[in-house]
Coordinates of C-alpha atoms and ligand atoms in Angstrom, one line a residue:
M1 CA 79.2 169.8 201.0
I2 CA 78.9 167.2 203.7
A3 CA 82.1 165.2 203.9
P4 CA 81.9 161.6 202.9
I5 CA 81.6 159.3 205.9
E6 CA 83.8 156.2 205.8
Q7 CA 83.1 153.3 208.1
T8 CA 85.6 150.8 207.1
L9 CA 89.4 150.7 207.6
A10 CA 89.9 149.4 204.1
G11 CA 88.0 152.4 202.7
L12 CA 89.9 154.8 204.8
R13 CA 93.2 153.3 203.6
T14 CA 92.2 153.4 200.0
Q15 CA 91.5 157.1 200.3
T16 CA 94.6 158.0 202.3
A17 CA 96.8 156.1 199.8
I18 CA 95.5 158.3 197.0
W19 CA 96.3 161.4 199.0
R20 CA 99.7 160.2 199.9
K21 CA 100.5 159.3 196.3
A22 CA 99.6 162.9 195.3
G23 CA 102.1 164.1 198.0
E24 CA 99.4 165.6 200.2
T25 CA 99.7 166.1 203.9
I26 CA 97.0 164.7 206.2
G27 CA 95.7 166.1 209.5
V28 CA 93.5 164.1 211.8
V29 CA 91.1 165.3 214.5
P30 CA 90.2 162.4 216.8
T31 CA 86.8 162.9 218.5
M32 CA 84.0 160.9 220.1
G33 CA 81.4 163.1 218.3
A34 CA 78.8 165.4 219.9
L35 CA 80.9 168.1 218.3
H36 CA 81.0 171.6 219.7
Q37 CA 83.0 174.8 218.9
G38 CA 86.0 173.3 220.6
H39 CA 86.1 170.4 218.1
L40 CA 85.4 172.7 215.2
S41 CA 88.4 174.9 216.2
L42 CA 90.6 171.8 216.0
A43 CA 89.2 171.0 212.5
R44 CA 89.8 174.6 211.4
A45 CA 93.4 174.4 212.7
A46 CA 93.9 171.2 210.7
R47 CA 92.3 172.8 207.6
E48 CA 94.7 175.7 207.8
T49 CA 97.8 173.6 208.0
C50 CA 97.1 170.3 206.1
D51 CA 96.1 169.5 202.6
R52 CA 93.6 166.9 203.7
V53 CA 91.6 166.7 206.9
I54 CA 90.0 163.6 208.5
V55 CA 87.7 163.9 211.6
T56 CA 87.3 160.6 213.3
I57 CA 84.1 159.9 215.3
F58 CA 84.2 156.9 217.5
V59 CA 82.8 156.6 221.0
N60 CA 85.6 154.4 222.4
P61 CA 84.2 151.8 224.9
K62 CA 87.7 151.1 226.2
Q63 CA 88.0 154.5 227.8
F64 CA 84.8 154.4 229.8
N65 CA 85.2 152.9 233.3
N66 CA 81.5 153.3 234.0
P67 CA 78.9 151.5 231.8
D68 CA 76.3 154.2 232.4
D69 CA 78.6 156.9 231.3
L70 CA 79.2 155.0 228.0
K71 CA 75.4 154.5 227.6
N72 CA 74.6 158.1 228.3
Y73 CA 77.4 159.6 226.2
P74 CA 75.8 161.9 223.6
R75 CA 75.7 160.4 220.0
T76 CA 74.8 163.0 217.3
E77 CA 76.6 161.7 214.1
Q78 CA 74.2 163.3 211.6
E79 CA 74.4 166.8 213.3
D80 CA 78.1 166.3 213.6
A81 CA 78.5 165.8 209.9
K82 CA 76.5 169.0 209.2
K83 CA 78.5 171.0 211.7
L84 CA 81.7 170.1 209.8
E85 CA 80.2 171.1 206.4
S86 CA 81.4 174.7 206.5
I87 CA 85.0 173.8 207.5
G88 CA 85.7 171.7 204.4
V89 CA 86.7 168.5 206.1
D90 CA 87.7 165.8 203.5
L91 CA 86.6 162.7 205.3
I92 CA 84.7 161.6 208.4
Y93 CA 86.0 158.3 209.7
N94 CA 83.2 156.6 211.8
P95 CA 84.1 153.0 212.4
D96 CA 81.9 150.8 214.5
G97 CA 83.0 148.8 217.5
P98 CA 83.9 145.5 215.7
Q99 CA 85.8 147.5 213.0
M100 CA 88.0 149.1 215.7
Y101 CA 88.2 146.1 218.1
P102 CA 87.6 142.9 216.0
D103 CA 87.1 139.5 217.7
G104 CA 90.4 138.5 219.5
F105 CA 91.6 142.1 220.0
A106 CA 94.1 141.8 222.8
T107 CA 96.5 144.7 222.8
N108 CA 96.6 147.5 225.4
V109 CA 98.7 150.6 225.0
S110 CA 99.6 151.9 228.5
V111 CA 101.6 155.0 229.2
N112 CA 103.3 154.9 232.7
G113 CA 103.6 157.8 235.1
L114 CA 101.6 160.5 233.4
T115 CA 98.4 158.3 233.8
D116 CA 98.7 157.8 237.5
M117 CA 97.5 161.2 238.6
L118 CA 94.6 163.7 238.1
C119 CA 91.9 162.0 236.0
G120 CA 94.0 158.8 235.8
A121 CA 93.7 158.3 239.6
H122 CA 89.9 158.6 239.5
R123 CA 89.2 156.8 236.3
P124 CA 91.1 153.5 236.3
G125 CA 91.9 152.2 232.8
H126 CA 90.6 155.4 231.1
F127 CA 93.9 156.5 229.7
D128 CA 94.9 153.0 228.6
G129 CA 91.7 153.1 226.5
V130 CA 92.6 156.6 225.1
A131 CA 96.2 155.6 224.3
T132 CA 95.1 152.4 222.7
V133 CA 92.5 154.0 220.4
V134 CA 94.5 157.0 219.6
S135 CA 97.6 154.9 218.6
K136 CA 95.3 152.9 216.3
L137 CA 93.8 156.1 214.8
F138 CA 97.3 157.4 214.2
L139 CA 98.3 154.2 212.4
Q140 CA 95.0 153.8 210.5
T141 CA 95.0 157.4 209.2
S142 CA 98.8 157.7 208.7
A143 CA 98.3 161.4 209.4
D144 CA 101.1 163.9 209.5
K145 CA 99.5 166.0 212.2
A146 CA 96.9 165.3 214.9
F147 CA 95.0 168.1 216.7
F148 CA 93.9 167.9 220.3
G149 CA 92.3 170.4 222.7
E150 CA 94.2 171.7 225.7
K151 CA 90.9 171.2 227.6
D152 CA 92.0 167.6 228.1
Y153 CA 95.5 168.6 228.9
Q154 CA 96.6 165.4 230.6
Q155 CA 95.3 163.4 227.6
L156 CA 97.3 165.7 225.3
Q157 CA 100.5 165.0 227.3
I158 CA 99.9 161.3 227.3
V159 CA 99.2 161.2 223.6
R160 CA 102.4 163.1 223.0
R161 CA 104.4 160.6 225.1
M162 CA 102.7 157.6 223.4
A163 CA 103.5 158.9 219.9
A164 CA 107.1 159.6 220.8
D165 CA 107.6 156.3 222.6
L166 CA 106.1 154.3 219.7
D167 CA 108.0 156.2 217.0
I168 CA 104.7 157.1 215.3
P169 CA 105.7 159.9 212.8
I170 CA 103.0 162.4 213.7
E171 CA 103.1 165.9 215.1
V172 CA 100.7 166.2 218.0
V173 CA 99.4 169.8 218.0
G174 CA 97.7 171.2 221.2
C175 CA 95.0 173.9 220.6
P176 CA 93.6 176.3 223.2
T177 CA 90.4 175.5 225.2
I178 CA 87.3 177.1 223.7
R179 CA 84.9 178.5 226.3
E180 CA 81.2 179.5 226.5
E181 CA 80.6 183.2 227.1
D182 CA 80.3 182.6 230.8
G183 CA 83.7 180.9 231.0
L184 CA 82.6 177.3 231.1
A185 CA 85.1 175.2 229.1
M186 CA 83.3 173.6 226.1
S187 CA 82.8 169.8 226.4
S188 CA 80.5 167.2 224.9
R189 CA 79.5 166.4 228.5
N190 CA 78.0 169.9 228.9
L191 CA 75.0 168.5 227.0
L192 CA 74.3 166.4 230.0
I193 CA 74.1 169.3 232.5
S194 CA 70.5 170.1 233.5
D195 CA 69.4 173.8 233.0
R196 CA 69.2 174.1 236.8
A197 CA 72.8 173.0 237.2
R198 CA 74.1 174.9 234.1
V199 CA 73.9 178.3 235.8
K200 CA 76.3 177.0 238.5
A201 CA 78.8 175.5 236.1
P202 CA 80.9 178.7 235.4
A203 CA 81.9 178.8 239.1
L204 CA 84.6 176.2 238.5
A205 CA 86.5 178.4 236.0
E206 CA 85.8 181.5 238.1
V207 CA 87.4 180.0 241.3
M208 CA 90.3 178.7 239.2
N209 CA 91.0 182.2 237.8
E210 CA 90.8 183.7 241.3
L211 CA 93.2 181.0 242.6
R212 CA 95.5 181.8 239.7
T213 CA 95.6 185.5 240.6
A214 CA 96.3 184.6 244.2
L215 CA 99.2 182.3 243.2
L216 CA 100.7 184.8 240.9
A217 CA 100.6 187.3 243.8
G218 CA 102.9 185.0 245.7
G219 CA 100.4 182.6 247.3
R220 CA 100.9 178.9 247.9
M221 CA 98.6 176.1 247.1
S222 CA 99.0 174.6 250.5
D223 CA 97.5 177.8 252.0
L224 CA 94.9 178.5 249.3
L225 CA 93.6 175.1 248.4
E226 CA 90.9 174.4 251.0
D227 CA 89.3 177.8 250.7
A228 CA 89.2 177.4 246.8
K229 CA 87.6 174.0 247.1
A230 CA 85.0 175.3 249.6
K231 CA 84.1 178.1 247.2
I232 CA 83.4 175.6 244.4
V233 CA 81.2 173.5 246.7
N234 CA 79.4 176.6 248.0
A235 CA 78.7 177.6 244.4
G236 CA 76.6 174.4 244.0
F237 CA 79.1 171.7 243.0
N238 CA 78.7 168.4 244.8
E239 CA 82.3 167.4 245.1
V240 CA 85.8 168.6 244.0
E241 CA 87.7 165.5 242.9
Y242 CA 91.0 167.4 242.5
L243 CA 92.3 170.9 242.3
D244 CA 96.0 170.8 241.7
L245 CA 98.9 173.1 240.5
R246 CA 101.1 171.0 238.4
D247 CA 104.0 171.2 235.9
G248 CA 102.8 171.5 232.4
T249 CA 105.0 168.7 231.0
D250 CA 105.6 165.9 233.6
L251 CA 102.4 167.0 235.5
G252 CA 104.4 166.8 238.8
L253 CA 102.7 168.6 241.8
L254 CA 103.7 172.1 242.7
D255 CA 103.0 174.4 245.6
Q256 CA 103.9 177.6 243.7
P257 CA 103.7 178.6 240.1
A258 CA 106.7 177.9 237.8
E259 CA 107.5 178.1 234.1
G260 CA 104.7 176.3 232.2
S261 CA 102.7 175.4 235.3
R262 CA 98.9 174.9 235.2
L263 CA 95.9 174.5 237.5
F264 CA 93.9 171.4 237.0
A265 CA 90.4 170.7 238.4
A266 CA 87.7 168.0 238.2
A267 CA 84.4 168.5 240.0
W268 CA 81.0 166.9 240.0
L269 CA 77.9 169.0 239.3
A270 CA 74.5 167.3 239.5
G271 CA 75.9 163.9 238.3
V272 CA 78.1 165.4 235.6
R273 CA 81.9 165.3 236.0
L274 CA 83.5 168.6 234.7
I275 CA 87.2 169.1 234.1
D276 CA 89.2 172.3 233.4
N277 CA 92.7 173.6 233.4
I278 CA 94.4 176.9 232.9
A279 CA 97.9 178.2 232.5
V280 CA 99.4 179.9 235.6
Ligands
PAF301 O1 89.1 163.5 223.7 C1 88.4 162.6 223.2 O2 87.3 162.9 222.7 C2 88.8 161.2 223.2 O3 89.4 160.9 224.4 C3 89.6 160.8 222.0 C4 90.9 161.5 222.0 C5 88.8 161.0 220.7 C6 89.9 159.3 222.1 O4 88.8 158.5 222.0

């Protein structure tokens, strides 16, 4: 059965109050729609551990720093609802812009430090938009657990920090990145890659994996970085925005692998910005 789609906050709260009264736990999977297997894996993780599952679909204007990016972001609500059918999601929350940001809305949730680097350095205001909408979704759904993909690892760390700092009683659960057969990390943005460019896309993960091997063999980022970036560009990418080895918690820069460290990359391929990260 297709899950009921709720568009109003009042309707959402009526439903969650009933579940709460019955002593049921609630899991939330925040999304911007254009659902793929990565999102479905989050919904499944929520289904396995929570009595009730809410998937939110809201293309959040506050996290887009480029108006064209917002305009072109894929919107596939009907297909999304169908994709969730087999998982047994209890509710899809799909508010519109004014529902989420009514006239006079003036609050900004901003997490310091973690947002200055990686994607934050290249997309000014993006993570304020994410932290603002996610804190609202946490409060609106009153969920016990929230499920996020490690694909957006920086976002995951920022959301964890935000929930802890604001004392929102929710467990933030990180779930592994789901990949296409050729290694490309699944992302709603992959729908925007042309067929011609798509064949080049796996090079990003391939070079990251090679770099990982070299680092684990004792190599240093300072020696390996330029060569790895050149390989990504030679494979057909237009630009490497960043390729960094960082701590997995505070995201501080590293030259050599350490406990919990990860490689992070963002690169442009034919007008589409792809990001990826892997544990090292
Ligand atoms: O990862 C996303 O799709 C978005 O950043 C999120 C967490 C749904 C907030 O809009």
